[in-house]
Short mmCIF file of C-alpha atoms and ligand atoms in Angstrom, two decimals:
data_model
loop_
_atom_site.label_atom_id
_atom_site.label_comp_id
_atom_site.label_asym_id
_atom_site.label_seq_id
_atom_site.Cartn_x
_atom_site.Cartn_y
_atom_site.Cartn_z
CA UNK J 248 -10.96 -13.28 -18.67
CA UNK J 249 -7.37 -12.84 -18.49
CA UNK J 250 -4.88 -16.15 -17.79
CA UNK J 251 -1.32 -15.82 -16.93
CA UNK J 252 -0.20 -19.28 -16.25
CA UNK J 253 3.31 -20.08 -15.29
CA UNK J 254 4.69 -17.18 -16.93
CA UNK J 255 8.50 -16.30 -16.31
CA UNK J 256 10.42 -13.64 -18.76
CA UNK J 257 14.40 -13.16 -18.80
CA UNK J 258 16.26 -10.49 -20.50
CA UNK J 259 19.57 -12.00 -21.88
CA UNK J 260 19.22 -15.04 -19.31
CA UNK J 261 18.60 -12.45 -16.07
CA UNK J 262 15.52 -13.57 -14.82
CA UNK J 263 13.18 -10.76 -14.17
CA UNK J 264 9.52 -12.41 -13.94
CA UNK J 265 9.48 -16.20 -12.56
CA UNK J 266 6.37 -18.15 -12.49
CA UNK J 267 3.91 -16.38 -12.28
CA UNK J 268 -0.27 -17.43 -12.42
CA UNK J 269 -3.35 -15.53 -11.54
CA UNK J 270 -6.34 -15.00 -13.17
CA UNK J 271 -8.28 -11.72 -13.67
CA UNK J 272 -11.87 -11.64 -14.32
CA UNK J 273 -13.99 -9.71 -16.46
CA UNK J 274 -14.91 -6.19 -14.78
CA UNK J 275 -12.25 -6.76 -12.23
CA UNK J 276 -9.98 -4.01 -10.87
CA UNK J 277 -6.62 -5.35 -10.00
CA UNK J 278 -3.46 -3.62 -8.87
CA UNK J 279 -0.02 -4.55 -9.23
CA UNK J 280 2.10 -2.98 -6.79
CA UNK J 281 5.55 -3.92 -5.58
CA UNK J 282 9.05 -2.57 -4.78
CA UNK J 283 10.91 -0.65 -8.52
CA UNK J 284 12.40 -3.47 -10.63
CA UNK J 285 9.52 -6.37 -8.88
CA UNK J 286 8.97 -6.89 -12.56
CA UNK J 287 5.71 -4.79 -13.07
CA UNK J 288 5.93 -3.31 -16.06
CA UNK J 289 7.41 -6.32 -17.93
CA UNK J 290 4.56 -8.28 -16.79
CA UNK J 291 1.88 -5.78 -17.70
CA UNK J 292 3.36 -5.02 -21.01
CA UNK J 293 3.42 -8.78 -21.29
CA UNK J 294 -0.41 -8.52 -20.62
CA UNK J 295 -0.55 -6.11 -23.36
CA UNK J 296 1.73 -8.45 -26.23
CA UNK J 297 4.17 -6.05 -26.68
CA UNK J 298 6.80 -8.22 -25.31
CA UNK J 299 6.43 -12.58 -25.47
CA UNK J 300 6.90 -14.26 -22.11
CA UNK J 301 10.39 -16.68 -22.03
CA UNK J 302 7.61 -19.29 -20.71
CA UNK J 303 4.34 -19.80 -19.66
CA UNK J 304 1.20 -18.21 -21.66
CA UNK J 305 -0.91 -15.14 -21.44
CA UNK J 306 -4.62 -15.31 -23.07
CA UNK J 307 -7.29 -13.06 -23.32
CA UNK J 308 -10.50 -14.95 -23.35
CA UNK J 309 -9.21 -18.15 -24.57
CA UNK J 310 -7.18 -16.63 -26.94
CA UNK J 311 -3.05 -16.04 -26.58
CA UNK J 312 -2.32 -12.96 -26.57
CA UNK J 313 0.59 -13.46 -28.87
CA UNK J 314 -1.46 -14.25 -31.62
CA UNK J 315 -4.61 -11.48 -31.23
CA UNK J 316 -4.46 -9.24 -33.88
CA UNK J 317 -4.33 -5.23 -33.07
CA UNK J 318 -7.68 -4.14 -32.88
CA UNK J 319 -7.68 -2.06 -29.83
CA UNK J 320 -9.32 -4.77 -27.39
CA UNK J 321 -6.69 -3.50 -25.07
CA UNK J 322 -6.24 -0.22 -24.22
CA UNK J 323 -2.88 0.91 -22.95
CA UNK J 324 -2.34 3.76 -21.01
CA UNK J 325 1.37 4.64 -19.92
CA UNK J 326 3.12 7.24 -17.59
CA UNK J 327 3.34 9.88 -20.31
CA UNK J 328 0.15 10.51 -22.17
CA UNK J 329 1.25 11.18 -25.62
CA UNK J 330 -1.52 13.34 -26.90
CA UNK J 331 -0.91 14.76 -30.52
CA UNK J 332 0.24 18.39 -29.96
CA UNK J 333 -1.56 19.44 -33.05
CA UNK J 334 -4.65 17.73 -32.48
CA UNK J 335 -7.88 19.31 -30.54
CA UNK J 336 -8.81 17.05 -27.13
CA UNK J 337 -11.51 15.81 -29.29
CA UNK J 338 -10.18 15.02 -32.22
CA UNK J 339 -6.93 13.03 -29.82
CA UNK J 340 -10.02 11.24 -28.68
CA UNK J 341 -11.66 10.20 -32.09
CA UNK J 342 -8.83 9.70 -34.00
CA UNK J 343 -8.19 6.22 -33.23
CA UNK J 344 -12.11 4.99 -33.51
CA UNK J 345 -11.55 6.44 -37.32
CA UNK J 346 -8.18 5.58 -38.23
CA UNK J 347 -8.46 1.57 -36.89
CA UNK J 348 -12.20 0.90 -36.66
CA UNK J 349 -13.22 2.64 -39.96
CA UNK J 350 -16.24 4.80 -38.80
CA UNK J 351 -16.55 8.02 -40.11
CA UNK J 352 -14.92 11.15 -38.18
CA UNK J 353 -18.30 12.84 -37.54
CA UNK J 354 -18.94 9.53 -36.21
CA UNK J 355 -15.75 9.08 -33.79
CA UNK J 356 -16.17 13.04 -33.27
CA UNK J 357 -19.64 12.44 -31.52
CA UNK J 358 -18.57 9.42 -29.71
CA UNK J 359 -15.38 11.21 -28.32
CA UNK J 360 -17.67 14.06 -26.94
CA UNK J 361 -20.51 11.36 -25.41
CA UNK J 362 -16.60 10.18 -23.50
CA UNK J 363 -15.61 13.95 -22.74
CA UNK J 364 -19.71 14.76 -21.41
CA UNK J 365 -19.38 11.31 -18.97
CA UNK J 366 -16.20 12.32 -18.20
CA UNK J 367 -17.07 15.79 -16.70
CA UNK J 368 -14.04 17.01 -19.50
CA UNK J 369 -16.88 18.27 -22.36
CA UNK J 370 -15.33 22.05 -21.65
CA UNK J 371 -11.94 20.98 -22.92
CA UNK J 372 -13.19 19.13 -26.24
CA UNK J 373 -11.57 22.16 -28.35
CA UNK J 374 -8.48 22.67 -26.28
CA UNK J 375 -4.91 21.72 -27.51
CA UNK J 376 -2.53 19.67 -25.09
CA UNK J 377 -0.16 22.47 -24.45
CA UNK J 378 -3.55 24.26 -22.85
CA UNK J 379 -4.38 21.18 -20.34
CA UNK J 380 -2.92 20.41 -17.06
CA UNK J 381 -0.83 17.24 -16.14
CA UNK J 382 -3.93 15.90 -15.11
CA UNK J 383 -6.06 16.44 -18.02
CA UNK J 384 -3.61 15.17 -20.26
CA UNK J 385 -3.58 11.69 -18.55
CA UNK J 386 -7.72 11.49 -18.09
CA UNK J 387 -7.67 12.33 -22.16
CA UNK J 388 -5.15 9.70 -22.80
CA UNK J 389 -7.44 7.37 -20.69
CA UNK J 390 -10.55 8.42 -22.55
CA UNK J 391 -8.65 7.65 -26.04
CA UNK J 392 -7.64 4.24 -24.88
CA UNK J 393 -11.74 3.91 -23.51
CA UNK J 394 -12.98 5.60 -27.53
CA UNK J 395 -11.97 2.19 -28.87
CA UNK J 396 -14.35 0.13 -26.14
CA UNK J 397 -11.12 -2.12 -25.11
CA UNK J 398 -12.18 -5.44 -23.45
CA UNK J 399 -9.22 -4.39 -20.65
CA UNK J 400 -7.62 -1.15 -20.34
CA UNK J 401 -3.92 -1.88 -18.91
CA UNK J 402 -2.11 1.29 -17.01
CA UNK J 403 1.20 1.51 -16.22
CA UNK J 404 2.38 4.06 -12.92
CA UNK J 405 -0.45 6.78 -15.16
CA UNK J 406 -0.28 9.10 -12.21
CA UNK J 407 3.99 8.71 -11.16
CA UNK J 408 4.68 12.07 -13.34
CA UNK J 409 1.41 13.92 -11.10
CA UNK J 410 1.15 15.99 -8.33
CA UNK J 411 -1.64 15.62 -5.68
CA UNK J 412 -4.28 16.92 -7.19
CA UNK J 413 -3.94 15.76 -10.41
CA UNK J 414 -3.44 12.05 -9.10
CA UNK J 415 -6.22 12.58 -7.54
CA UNK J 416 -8.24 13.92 -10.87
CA UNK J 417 -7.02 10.96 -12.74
CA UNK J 418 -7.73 8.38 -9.96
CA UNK J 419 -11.76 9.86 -9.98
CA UNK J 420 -11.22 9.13 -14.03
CA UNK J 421 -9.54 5.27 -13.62
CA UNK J 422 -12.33 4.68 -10.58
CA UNK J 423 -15.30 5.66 -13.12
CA UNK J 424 -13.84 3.15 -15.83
CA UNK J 425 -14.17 -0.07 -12.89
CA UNK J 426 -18.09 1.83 -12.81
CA UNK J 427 -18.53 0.87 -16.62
CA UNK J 428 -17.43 -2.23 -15.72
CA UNK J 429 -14.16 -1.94 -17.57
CA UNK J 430 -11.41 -4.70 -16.61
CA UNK J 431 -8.90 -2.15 -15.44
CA UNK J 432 -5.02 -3.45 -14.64
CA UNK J 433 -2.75 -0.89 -13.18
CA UNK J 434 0.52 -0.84 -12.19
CA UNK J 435 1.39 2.26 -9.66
CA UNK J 436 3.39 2.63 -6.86
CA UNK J 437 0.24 5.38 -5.67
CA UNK J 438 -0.70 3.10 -3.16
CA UNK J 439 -3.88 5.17 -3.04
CA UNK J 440 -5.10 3.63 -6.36
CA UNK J 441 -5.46 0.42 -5.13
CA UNK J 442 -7.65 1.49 -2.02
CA UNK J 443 -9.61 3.80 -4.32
CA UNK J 444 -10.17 1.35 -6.68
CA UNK J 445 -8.68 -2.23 -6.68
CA UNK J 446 -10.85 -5.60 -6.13
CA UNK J 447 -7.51 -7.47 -5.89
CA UNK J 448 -3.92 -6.25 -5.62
CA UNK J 449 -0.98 -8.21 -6.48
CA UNK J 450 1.91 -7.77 -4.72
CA UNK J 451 5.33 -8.28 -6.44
CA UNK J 452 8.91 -8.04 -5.50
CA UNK J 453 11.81 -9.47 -7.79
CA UNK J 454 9.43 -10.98 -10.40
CA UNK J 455 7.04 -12.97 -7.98
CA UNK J 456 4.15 -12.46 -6.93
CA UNK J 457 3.95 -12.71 -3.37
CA UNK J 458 0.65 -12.04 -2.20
CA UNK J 459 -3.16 -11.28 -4.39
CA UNK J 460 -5.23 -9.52 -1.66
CA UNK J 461 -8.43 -7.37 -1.60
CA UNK J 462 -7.20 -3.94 -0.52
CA UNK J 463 -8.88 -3.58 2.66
CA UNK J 464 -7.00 -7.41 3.78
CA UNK J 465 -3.73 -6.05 2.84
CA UNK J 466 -4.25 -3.05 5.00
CA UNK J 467 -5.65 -4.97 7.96
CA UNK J 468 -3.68 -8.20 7.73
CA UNK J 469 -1.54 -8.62 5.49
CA UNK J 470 -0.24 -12.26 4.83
CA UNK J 471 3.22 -11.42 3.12
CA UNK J 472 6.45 -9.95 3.97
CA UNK J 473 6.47 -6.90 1.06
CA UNK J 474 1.88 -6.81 1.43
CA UNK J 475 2.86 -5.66 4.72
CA UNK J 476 5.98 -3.63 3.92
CA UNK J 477 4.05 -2.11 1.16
CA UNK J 478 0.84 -1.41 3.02
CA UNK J 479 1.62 -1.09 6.91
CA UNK J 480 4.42 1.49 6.32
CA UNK J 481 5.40 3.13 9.75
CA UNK J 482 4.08 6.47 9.82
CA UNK J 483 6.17 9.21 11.67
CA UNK J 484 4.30 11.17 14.11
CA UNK J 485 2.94 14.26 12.66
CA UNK J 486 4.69 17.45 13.47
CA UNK J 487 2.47 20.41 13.04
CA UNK J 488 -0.51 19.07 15.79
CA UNK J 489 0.38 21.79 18.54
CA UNK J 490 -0.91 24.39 16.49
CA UNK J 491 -4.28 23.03 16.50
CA UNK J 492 -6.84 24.86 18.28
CA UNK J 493 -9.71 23.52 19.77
CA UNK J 494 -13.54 25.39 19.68
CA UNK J 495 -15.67 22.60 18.29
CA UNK J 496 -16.36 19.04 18.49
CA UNK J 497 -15.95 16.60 15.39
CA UNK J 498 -17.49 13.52 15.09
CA UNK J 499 -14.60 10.75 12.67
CA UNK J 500 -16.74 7.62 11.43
CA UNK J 501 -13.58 5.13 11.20
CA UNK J 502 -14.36 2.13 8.94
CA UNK J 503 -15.37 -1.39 10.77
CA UNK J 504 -12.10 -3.68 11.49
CA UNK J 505 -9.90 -0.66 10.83
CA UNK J 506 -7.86 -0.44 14.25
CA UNK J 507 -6.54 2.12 15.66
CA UNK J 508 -2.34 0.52 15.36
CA UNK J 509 -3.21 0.78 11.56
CA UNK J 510 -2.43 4.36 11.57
CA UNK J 511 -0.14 6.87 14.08
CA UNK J 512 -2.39 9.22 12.79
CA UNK J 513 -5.57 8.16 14.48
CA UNK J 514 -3.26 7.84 17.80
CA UNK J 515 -2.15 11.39 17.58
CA UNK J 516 -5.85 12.44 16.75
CA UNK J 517 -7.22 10.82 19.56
CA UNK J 518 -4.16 12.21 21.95
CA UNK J 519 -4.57 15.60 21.15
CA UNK J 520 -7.60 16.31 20.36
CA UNK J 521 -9.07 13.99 23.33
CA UNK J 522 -12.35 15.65 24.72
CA UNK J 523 -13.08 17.17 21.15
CA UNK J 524 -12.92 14.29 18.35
CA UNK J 525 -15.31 11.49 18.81
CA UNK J 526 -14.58 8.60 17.07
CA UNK J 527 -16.96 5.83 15.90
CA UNK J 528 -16.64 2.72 14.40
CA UNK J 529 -18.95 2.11 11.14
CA UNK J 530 -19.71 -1.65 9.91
CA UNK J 531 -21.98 -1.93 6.71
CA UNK J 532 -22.60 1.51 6.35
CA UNK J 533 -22.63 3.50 3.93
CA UNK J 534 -20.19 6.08 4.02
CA UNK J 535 -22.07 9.06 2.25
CA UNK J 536 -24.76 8.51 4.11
CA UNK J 537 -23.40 9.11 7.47
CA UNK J 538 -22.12 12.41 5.66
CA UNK J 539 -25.31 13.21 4.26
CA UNK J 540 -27.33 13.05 7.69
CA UNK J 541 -24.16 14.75 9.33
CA UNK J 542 -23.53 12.26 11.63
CA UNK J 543 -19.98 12.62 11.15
CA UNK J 544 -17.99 15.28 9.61
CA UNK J 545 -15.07 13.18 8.61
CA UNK J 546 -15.05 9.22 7.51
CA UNK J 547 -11.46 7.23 7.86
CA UNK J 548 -11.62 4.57 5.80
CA UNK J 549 -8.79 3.01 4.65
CA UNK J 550 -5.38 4.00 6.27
CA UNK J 551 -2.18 2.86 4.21
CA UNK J 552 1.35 4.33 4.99
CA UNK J 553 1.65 8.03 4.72
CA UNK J 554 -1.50 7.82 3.31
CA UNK J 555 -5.36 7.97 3.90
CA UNK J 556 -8.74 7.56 2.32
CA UNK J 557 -11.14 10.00 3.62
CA UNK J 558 -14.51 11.12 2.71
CA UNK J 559 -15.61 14.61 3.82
CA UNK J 560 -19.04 16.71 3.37
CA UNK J 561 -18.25 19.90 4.58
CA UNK J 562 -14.85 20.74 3.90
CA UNK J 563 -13.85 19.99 0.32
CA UNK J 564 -10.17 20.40 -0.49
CA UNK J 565 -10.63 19.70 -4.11
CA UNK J 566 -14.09 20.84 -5.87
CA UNK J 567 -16.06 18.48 -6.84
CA UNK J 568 -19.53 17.88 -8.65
CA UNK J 569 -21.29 16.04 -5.61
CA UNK J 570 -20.64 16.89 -2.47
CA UNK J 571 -19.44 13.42 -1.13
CA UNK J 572 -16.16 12.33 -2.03
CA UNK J 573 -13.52 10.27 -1.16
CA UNK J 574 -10.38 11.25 -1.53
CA UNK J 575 -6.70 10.00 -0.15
CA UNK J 576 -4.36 12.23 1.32
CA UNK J 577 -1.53 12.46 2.61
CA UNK J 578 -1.97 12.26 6.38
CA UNK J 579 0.12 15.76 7.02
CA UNK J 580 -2.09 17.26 4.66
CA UNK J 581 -5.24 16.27 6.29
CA UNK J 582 -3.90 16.78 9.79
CA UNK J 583 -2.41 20.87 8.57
CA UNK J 584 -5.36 21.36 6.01
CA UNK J 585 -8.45 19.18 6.49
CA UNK J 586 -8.89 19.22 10.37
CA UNK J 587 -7.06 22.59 11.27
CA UNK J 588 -9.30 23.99 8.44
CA UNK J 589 -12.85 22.30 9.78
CA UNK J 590 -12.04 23.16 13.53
CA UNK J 591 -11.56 26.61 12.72
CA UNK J 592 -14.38 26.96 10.24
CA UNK J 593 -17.92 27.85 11.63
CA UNK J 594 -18.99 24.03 11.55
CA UNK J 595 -21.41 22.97 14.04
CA UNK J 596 -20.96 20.51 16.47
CA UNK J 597 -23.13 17.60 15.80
CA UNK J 598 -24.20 15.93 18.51
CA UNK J 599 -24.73 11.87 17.50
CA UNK J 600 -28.28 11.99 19.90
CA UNK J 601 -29.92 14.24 17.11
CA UNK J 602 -30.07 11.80 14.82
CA UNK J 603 -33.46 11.32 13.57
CA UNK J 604 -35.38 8.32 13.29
CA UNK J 605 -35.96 7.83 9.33
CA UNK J 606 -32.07 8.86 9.67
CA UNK J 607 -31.42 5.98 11.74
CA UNK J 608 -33.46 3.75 9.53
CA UNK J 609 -31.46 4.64 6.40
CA UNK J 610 -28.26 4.22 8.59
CA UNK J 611 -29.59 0.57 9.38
CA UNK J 612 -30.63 -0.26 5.76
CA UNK J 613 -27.65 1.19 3.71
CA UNK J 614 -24.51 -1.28 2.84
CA UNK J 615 -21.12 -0.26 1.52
N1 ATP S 879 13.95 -4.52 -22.31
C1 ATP S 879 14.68 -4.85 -21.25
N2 ATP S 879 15.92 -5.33 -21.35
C2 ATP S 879 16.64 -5.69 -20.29
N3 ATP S 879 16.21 -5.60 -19.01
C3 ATP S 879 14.97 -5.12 -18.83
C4 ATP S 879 14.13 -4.72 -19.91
N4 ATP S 879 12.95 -4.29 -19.42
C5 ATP S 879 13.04 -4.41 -18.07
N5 ATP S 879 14.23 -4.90 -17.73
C6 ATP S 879 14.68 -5.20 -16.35
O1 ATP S 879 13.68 -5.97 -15.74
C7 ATP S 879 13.55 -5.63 -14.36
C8 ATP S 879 12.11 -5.31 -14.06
O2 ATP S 879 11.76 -4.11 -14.73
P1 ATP S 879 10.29 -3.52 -14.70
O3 ATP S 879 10.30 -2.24 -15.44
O4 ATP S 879 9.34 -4.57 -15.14
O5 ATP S 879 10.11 -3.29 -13.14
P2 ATP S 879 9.03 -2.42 -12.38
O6 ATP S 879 8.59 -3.20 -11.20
O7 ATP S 879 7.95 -1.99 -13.32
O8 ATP S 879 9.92 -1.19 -11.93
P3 ATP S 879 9.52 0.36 -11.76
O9 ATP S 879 8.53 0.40 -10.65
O10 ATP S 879 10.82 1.00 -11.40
O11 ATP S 879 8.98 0.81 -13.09
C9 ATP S 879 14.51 -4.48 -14.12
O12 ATP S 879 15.66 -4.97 -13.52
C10 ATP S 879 14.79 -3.96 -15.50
O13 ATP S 879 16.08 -3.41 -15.58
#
């Protein structure tokens, strides 16, 4: 869907982007990570047209992107959201559809509340900007990009200016647009994004691109020097663990081919709280399901750096509509909050034997 072929961009003969060529299909996720000043933003905003490549061609379907015409095929969403101050949520959302594609404003009105309802955001149709969160802001400015039904919806670092939670709010919000089957591009440094929701990431340092991986292969074996700098980060050994007391037994599902080395964390885990965490390794299952039948009370599945992708049932950090979610934490925070919390909490031990039979059956059957 997307070409970049050869493309290299200098500002006043400094070379920032040189030679670069992928392709990104249609409905694909892809991340472009890399060190600040790789060239990620120039070559997203290149995606975008704002800016001409020096060589080399960009096209959207065929067609350069130079020469499309606005009419808001691409949806751009950037660090700061931009909502109008004196506009409603709703009326941020539909003014675009009106203005650009000429439908009436009842018309873009109703279509930017069908985007708030999907979007779990219908309660803050009437709110003002100043009344939303850092968060909010960024999941409306994605949902005013989305009111205009881009063919790709570009993102550059949309959670840098975020704290945790709200990353993680507006990572739930990018990770439903790759469920509509959006062709999603984001640039981030969150390396979290790209677990959560990248098919492919590209990794870039000083305007090349170095490596295109699926997350879980940069993670597990990575074939460039700044994939594995970016993605195998040392992680420092955790500080708080001696306060952890020990009453129960939890059982940590660990994702297939994710080893131990890949995170310090695990190590530490597995030092400390020896006779009391099991862990088991998972391949081809599904992780909500093992949730579900309480088979284990904590899933690992992807570790990267300081940080971790973990889905919990029974100890929610962040509320949540369903009661299955991933979510990526920092590791201290999951070591201090997470476990410390869920040890000391009345959960009961689950002993793997219990499992049922129709349990065991839908353990067999389900895929990731
Ligand atoms: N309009 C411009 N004029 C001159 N130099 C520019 C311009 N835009 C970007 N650059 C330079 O191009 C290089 C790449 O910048 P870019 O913003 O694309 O990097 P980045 O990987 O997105 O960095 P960061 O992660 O810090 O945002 C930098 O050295 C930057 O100074």
């Amino acid at each position: 869907m997307i070409e970049i072929n050869n493309v290299s961009k200098h500002f006043d003969g400094v070379p920032v982007i040189s030679n670069v060529s992928f392709d990104i299909r249609s409905s694909e996720a892809v991340v472009i990570c890399g060190p600040s000043g790789s060239g990620k933003s120039t070559l997203l905003r290149m995606i975008a047209g704002l800016t001409n490549p020096s060589a080399g061609a960009i096209s959207i379907d065929g067609e350069p992107v130079q020469r499309r015409t606005f009419n808001g095929q691409i949806g751009l969403v950037l660090q700061e959201p931009f909502l109008y101050s004196h506009l409603s949520v709703v009326n941020n959302i539909a003014l675009a559809p009106c203005r650009v594609k000429g439908i009436s404003m009842k018309q873009a009105r109703t279509l930017a509340l069908n985007l708030l309802r999907e979007f779990n955001l219908l309660d803050k149709a009437d709110a003002y900007p100043h009344e939303l969160s850092g968060g909010q802001k960024q999941r409306i400015s994605i949902l005013r990009a989305l009111a205009m039904e881009p063919e790709v919806v570009l993102l550059d670092e949309p959670t840098s200016a975020l704290d945790t939670i709200s990353t993680q709010e507006v990572i739930g919000t990018i990770k439903r647009l790759t469920e509509r089957h959006c062709t999603v591009v984001v640039v981030t440094h969150e390396l979290s994004i790209s677990n959560m929701i990248a098919d492919r990431v590209v990794c870039m340092d000083r305007g090349e691109v170095h490596e295109i991986s699926t997350p879980y292969d940069l993670v597990t074996r990575p074939r460039s020097l700044i994939g594995k700098e970016l993605f195998s980060q040392s992680v420092s050994s955790v500080s708080t663990h001696d306060r952890i007391r020990l009453t129960k037994n939890i059982n940590v599902g660990v994702r297939g081919g994710l080893h131990v080395e890949h995170l310090s964390f695990i190590t530490v885990m597995e030092q400390k709280l020896a006779s009391k965490a099991k862990f088991h390794h998972y391949e081809n299952v599904s992780p909500e399901v093992l949730l579900r039948l309480g088979i284990v009370d904590i899933y690992i599945d992807y570790c990267c750096g300081q940080n971790v992708s973990i889905a919990t049932k029974s100890y929610q950090l962040f509320g949540n509509e369903s009661d299955y979610q991933v979510t990526t934490f920092a590791k201290d925070i999951i070591w201090n909050q997470l476990v410390l919390g869920m040890i000391e909490s009345d959960h009961p031990p689950i002993e793997q034997t219990s499992m049922s039979k129709p349990a065991l059956h839908l353990i067999e059957t389900a895929v990731i």
